[in-house]
Structures are given as structure tokens and as C-alpha cells.
PDB file of C-alpha atoms in Angstrom:
ATOM      1  CA  UNK A   8      -0.168   0.182   0.050  1.00 66.00           C
ATOM      2  CA  UNK A   9       1.025   3.426  -0.528  1.00 81.00           C
ATOM      3  CA  UNK A  10       1.566   5.261   2.380  1.00 88.00           C
ATOM      4  CA  UNK A  11       1.216   8.667   0.769  1.00 91.00           C
ATOM      5  CA  UNK A  12      -2.229   8.145  -0.015  1.00 92.00           C
ATOM      6  CA  UNK A  13      -3.386   7.327   3.226  1.00 93.00           C
ATOM      7  CA  UNK A  14      -1.554  10.151   4.578  1.00 95.00           C
ATOM      8  CA  UNK A  15      -3.753  11.939   2.527  1.00 95.00           C
ATOM      9  CA  UNK A  16      -6.622  10.228   3.505  1.00 96.00           C
ATOM     10  CA  UNK A  17      -5.889  11.052   7.228  1.00 96.00           C
ATOM     11  CA  UNK A  18      -5.584  14.626   6.492  1.00 96.00           C
ATOM     12  CA  UNK A  19      -8.660  15.079   4.740  1.00 96.00           C
ATOM     13  CA  UNK A  20     -10.505  13.183   7.582  1.00 97.00           C
ATOM     14  CA  UNK A  21      -9.050  15.074  10.362  1.00 95.00           C
ATOM     15  CA  UNK A  22      -9.315  18.063   8.750  1.00 96.00           C
ATOM     16  CA  UNK A  23     -13.189  18.036   9.139  1.00 96.00           C
ATOM     17  CA  UNK A  24     -13.666  15.731  12.346  1.00 96.00           C
ATOM     18  CA  UNK A  25     -13.901  16.720  15.677  1.00 95.00           C
ATOM     19  CA  UNK A  26     -12.505  13.956  17.659  1.00 94.00           C
ATOM     20  CA  UNK A  27      -9.665  13.190  15.790  1.00 93.00           C
ATOM     21  CA  UNK A  28      -8.644  10.702  18.268  1.00 94.00           C
ATOM     22  CA  UNK A  29     -11.596   8.754  17.676  1.00 94.00           C
ATOM     23  CA  UNK A  30     -10.843   8.232  13.954  1.00 97.00           C
ATOM     24  CA  UNK A  31      -9.788   4.348  12.940  1.00 97.00           C
ATOM     25  CA  UNK A  32      -8.624   3.435   9.668  1.00 97.00           C
ATOM     26  CA  UNK A  33      -8.801  -0.122   8.359  1.00 96.00           C
ATOM     27  CA  UNK A  34      -6.500  -1.433   5.380  1.00 96.00           C
ATOM     28  CA  UNK A  35      -7.695  -4.627   3.339  1.00 96.00           C
ATOM     29  CA  UNK A  36      -5.137  -5.249   0.339  1.00 93.00           C
ATOM     30  CA  UNK A  37      -5.993  -7.799  -2.309  1.00 91.00           C
ATOM     31  CA  UNK A  38      -4.056  -8.771  -5.231  1.00 89.00           C
ATOM     32  CA  UNK A  39      -6.539  -5.724  -7.290  1.00 90.00           C
ATOM     33  CA  UNK A  40      -7.534  -3.380  -5.186  1.00 92.00           C
ATOM     34  CA  UNK A  41      -6.923  -1.495  -1.458  1.00 93.00           C
ATOM     35  CA  UNK A  42      -9.720  -0.743   0.369  1.00 95.00           C
ATOM     36  CA  UNK A  43      -9.431   1.547   3.286  1.00 96.00           C
ATOM     37  CA  UNK A  44     -12.374   1.959   5.579  1.00 97.00           C
ATOM     38  CA  UNK A  45     -12.625   5.135   7.739  1.00 97.00           C
ATOM     39  CA  UNK A  46     -14.541   4.593  11.174  1.00 97.00           C
ATOM     40  CA  UNK A  47     -15.812   7.678  12.820  1.00 96.00           C
ATOM     41  CA  UNK A  48     -17.714   8.538  15.631  1.00 95.00           C
ATOM     42  CA  UNK A  49     -21.574   9.523  14.735  1.00 94.00           C
ATOM     43  CA  UNK A  50     -20.906  13.101  15.413  1.00 95.00           C
ATOM     44  CA  UNK A  51     -18.400  13.491  12.733  1.00 95.00           C
ATOM     45  CA  UNK A  52     -20.479  11.453  10.057  1.00 95.00           C
ATOM     46  CA  UNK A  53     -22.195  14.511   8.453  1.00 95.00           C
ATOM     47  CA  UNK A  54     -18.707  16.504   8.400  1.00 95.00           C
ATOM     48  CA  UNK A  55     -16.412  14.348   6.859  1.00 96.00           C
ATOM     49  CA  UNK A  56     -19.261  13.205   4.252  1.00 96.00           C
ATOM     50  CA  UNK A  57     -20.344  16.832   3.333  1.00 95.00           C
ATOM     51  CA  UNK A  58     -23.683  18.164   2.309  1.00 96.00           C
ATOM     52  CA  UNK A  59     -24.858  15.632  -0.222  1.00 96.00           C
ATOM     53  CA  UNK A  60     -21.621  13.636   0.033  1.00 96.00           C
ATOM     54  CA  UNK A  61     -19.804  16.218  -1.466  1.00 97.00           C
ATOM     55  CA  UNK A  62     -16.536  15.967   0.434  1.00 96.00           C
ATOM     56  CA  UNK A  63     -16.772  12.286   0.518  1.00 97.00           C
ATOM     57  CA  UNK A  64     -16.844  12.408  -3.319  1.00 97.00           C
ATOM     58  CA  UNK A  65     -13.652  14.711  -3.457  1.00 97.00           C
ATOM     59  CA  UNK A  66     -11.659  12.398  -0.963  1.00 96.00           C
ATOM     60  CA  UNK A  67     -12.295   9.713  -3.641  1.00 96.00           C
ATOM     61  CA  UNK A  68     -11.512  11.649  -6.511  1.00 95.00           C
ATOM     62  CA  UNK A  69      -8.140  12.943  -4.716  1.00 94.00           C
ATOM     63  CA  UNK A  70      -7.472   9.309  -3.824  1.00 93.00           C
ATOM     64  CA  UNK A  71      -8.262   7.949  -7.497  1.00 90.00           C
ATOM     65  CA  UNK A  72      -6.411  10.591  -9.124  1.00 90.00           C
ATOM     66  CA  UNK A  73      -3.091  10.034  -6.899  1.00 88.00           C
ATOM     67  CA  UNK A  74      -3.209   6.107  -7.190  1.00 83.00           C
ATOM     68  CA  UNK A  75      -0.426   4.963  -9.232  1.00 81.00           C
ATOM     69  CA  UNK A  76      -1.595   4.308 -13.112  1.00 78.00           C
ATOM     70  CA  UNK A  77       0.180   0.727 -13.062  1.00 72.00           C
ATOM     71  CA  UNK A  78      -0.751  -0.412  -9.651  1.00 82.00           C
ATOM     72  CA  UNK A  79      -3.891  -1.378  -7.617  1.00 88.00           C
ATOM     73  CA  UNK A  80      -7.364   0.611  -7.554  1.00 91.00           C
ATOM     74  CA  UNK A  81      -8.191   2.435  -4.272  1.00 92.00           C
ATOM     75  CA  UNK A  82     -11.288   2.732  -2.809  1.00 94.00           C
ATOM     76  CA  UNK A  83     -12.507   4.633   0.467  1.00 96.00           C
ATOM     77  CA  UNK A  84     -15.170   3.621   2.687  1.00 97.00           C
ATOM     78  CA  UNK A  85     -16.439   5.877   5.204  1.00 97.00           C
ATOM     79  CA  UNK A  86     -18.639   4.298   8.372  1.00 97.00           C
ATOM     80  CA  UNK A  87     -19.982   4.868  11.720  1.00 96.00           C
ATOM     81  CA  UNK A  88     -18.235   3.195  14.391  1.00 92.00           C
ATOM     82  CA  UNK A  89     -20.467   0.889  16.294  1.00 80.00           C
TER      83      UNK A  89
END
């Protein structure tokens, strides 16, 4: 996994989250893809996703544009902690 992409995800998420220490990141890597799951507190969900999902969509666009072209496909999922 490219650590710079994970750092980019952390930077964007922690910019909008109020409870930065409660944010968790899970990385699942297969032969063809890397899935990053961001687990947030319920109070931070709306702030990180944004109105109509604009922040989440922009984050996914940034990650896909930064991913190596010949490498794996990167996906970002934002979920509430249970």
C-alpha cells in the first residue's frame, strides 16, 4: 500500500472531524485493490461526508487521481463506529 495515499486520506478526514483521536482506519489489500475504511464517531459523520456527499466524493477523486496508474485500485469507505 502506498503510505502517501493513506496520509492524504488521514489529512482530509482529520481536517473535518472534531474527534480526531476517535477516528480509525482499516486497510484491506487484495491482489488488485486496496480498500480503506474510515470509522468515525456518529457526530463526525456529517462533517466528513459533507452536504450531499461532496467532501466524500472529492476525497475519493483525490485518492483515485493519486493512485499509481499501473498499480492497484483504491477505494474509500466511510462508516460509523458501532
